[in-house]
Amino acid sequence: MNRRAFLALAVTFSGCLEPFRGNGDEIREPEDLEIVWSDLVRDDPGTEEERVYVWGIVRNQSDRELSYVEIRATFLDGEGEELDTVIENVEDVTSGEEWEFEIEFPDFGERAAEVADYELEPATGV
């Protein structure tokens, strides 16, 4: 492998691991998070400016402050096929606190019109 290709690969790979390094905390399963409410919202339907996003509320159910909260939205078409995945996060969520989130599909217009459903996946760091 030539040196430039190796360096490019090393830089790309190290960037992928960054969310897991943080300050030594590890990302955990979402047992401490509850998605209280969520909905698929569509602005300007049928136009080139059509925009789709998931709006919702998540709650820290634990008795401790969470240093990192992540919500991953997977946008699906009418056949259940994945169109794209987007992550929203926040730091330092205290016990019992609710956090509103909005996760926008990255494309507009016809591509946004393809979005028919979504899946949400929360994760935490302590």
Tab-separated table of C-alpha atoms in Angstrom, residues 11-93:
chain	number	residue	atom	x	y	z
A	11	VAL	CA	-7.090	9.533	9.093
A	12	THR	CA	-10.520	8.350	7.916
A	13	PHE	CA	-10.550	5.374	10.290
A	14	SER	CA	-9.401	7.387	13.301
A	15	GLY	CA	-12.206	9.904	12.686
A	16	CYS	CA	-14.749	7.081	12.764
A	17	LEU	CA	-13.655	6.087	16.255
A	18	GLU	CA	-13.802	9.599	17.714
A	19	PRO	CA	-17.378	9.331	19.083
A	20	PHE	CA	-16.340	6.277	21.104
A	21	ARG	CA	-13.227	7.868	22.608
A	22	GLY	CA	-14.643	11.097	24.046
A	23	ASN	CA	-13.154	11.664	27.476
A	24	GLY	CA	-12.833	7.984	28.319
A	25	ASP	CA	-16.570	7.398	28.661
A	26	GLU	CA	-18.185	4.586	26.767
A	27	ILE	CA	-21.436	4.597	24.836
A	28	ARG	CA	-24.017	2.324	26.440
A	29	GLU	CA	-27.328	0.742	25.648
A	30	PRO	CA	-30.310	3.078	26.055
A	31	GLU	CA	-31.807	1.571	29.227
A	32	ASP	CA	-31.735	5.000	30.864
A	33	LEU	CA	-33.527	6.791	28.015
A	34	GLU	CA	-37.188	6.877	27.107
A	35	ILE	CA	-38.460	8.396	23.893
A	36	VAL	CA	-41.544	10.095	25.290
A	37	TRP	CA	-42.941	11.253	21.956
A	38	SER	CA	-41.913	11.479	18.294
A	39	ASP	CA	-43.496	12.304	14.963
A	40	LEU	CA	-42.520	12.631	11.305
A	41	VAL	CA	-43.027	16.247	10.201
A	42	ARG	CA	-43.226	17.413	6.596
A	43	ASP	CA	-42.895	21.068	5.522
A	44	ASP	CA	-43.807	22.347	2.023
A	45	PRO	CA	-44.980	18.953	0.679
A	46	GLY	CA	-44.950	18.480	-3.091
A	47	THR	CA	-42.477	21.314	-3.705
A	48	GLU	CA	-38.745	21.520	-4.371
A	49	GLU	CA	-38.396	22.874	-0.821
A	50	GLU	CA	-40.115	19.873	0.787
A	51	ARG	CA	-38.380	19.137	4.078
A	52	VAL	CA	-38.834	16.131	6.365
A	53	TYR	CA	-37.713	15.738	9.953
A	54	VAL	CA	-38.430	13.784	13.112
A	55	TRP	CA	-39.405	15.872	16.095
A	56	GLY	CA	-39.555	14.306	19.512
A	57	ILE	CA	-38.821	14.297	23.225
A	58	VAL	CA	-36.486	11.969	25.117
A	59	ARG	CA	-36.209	11.666	28.924
A	60	ASN	CA	-33.293	10.674	31.159
A	61	GLN	CA	-34.911	7.994	33.342
A	62	SER	CA	-31.777	7.339	35.393
A	63	ASP	CA	-30.857	8.740	38.794
A	64	ARG	CA	-27.611	10.210	37.455
A	65	GLU	CA	-26.433	12.810	34.963
A	66	LEU	CA	-25.648	11.411	31.531
A	67	SER	CA	-22.592	12.976	29.911
A	68	TYR	CA	-23.760	12.132	26.385
A	69	VAL	CA	-27.149	11.385	24.820
A	70	GLU	CA	-27.482	10.363	21.192
A	71	ILE	CA	-30.589	9.772	19.086
A	72	ARG	CA	-30.079	8.082	15.722
A	73	ALA	CA	-32.901	8.462	13.176
A	74	THR	CA	-33.047	6.066	10.244
A	75	PHE	CA	-35.299	7.386	7.487
A	76	LEU	CA	-37.189	4.750	5.474
A	77	ASP	CA	-39.047	4.741	2.172
A	78	GLY	CA	-42.512	3.242	1.593
A	79	GLU	CA	-41.030	-0.249	1.216
A	80	GLY	CA	-39.079	-0.034	4.463
A	81	GLU	CA	-35.733	0.466	2.732
A	82	GLU	CA	-33.207	2.756	4.429
A	83	LEU	CA	-32.765	6.132	2.737
A	84	ASP	CA	-30.354	7.737	5.225
A	85	THR	CA	-29.340	7.856	8.890
A	86	VAL	CA	-28.742	11.046	10.897
A	87	ILE	CA	-27.545	11.466	14.499
A	88	GLU	CA	-28.441	14.232	16.958
A	89	ASN	CA	-26.733	14.498	20.347
A	90	VAL	CA	-26.509	16.569	23.494
A	91	GLU	CA	-24.167	16.536	26.486
A	92	ASP	CA	-24.819	16.648	30.229
A	93	VAL	CA	-28.466	15.648	30.642
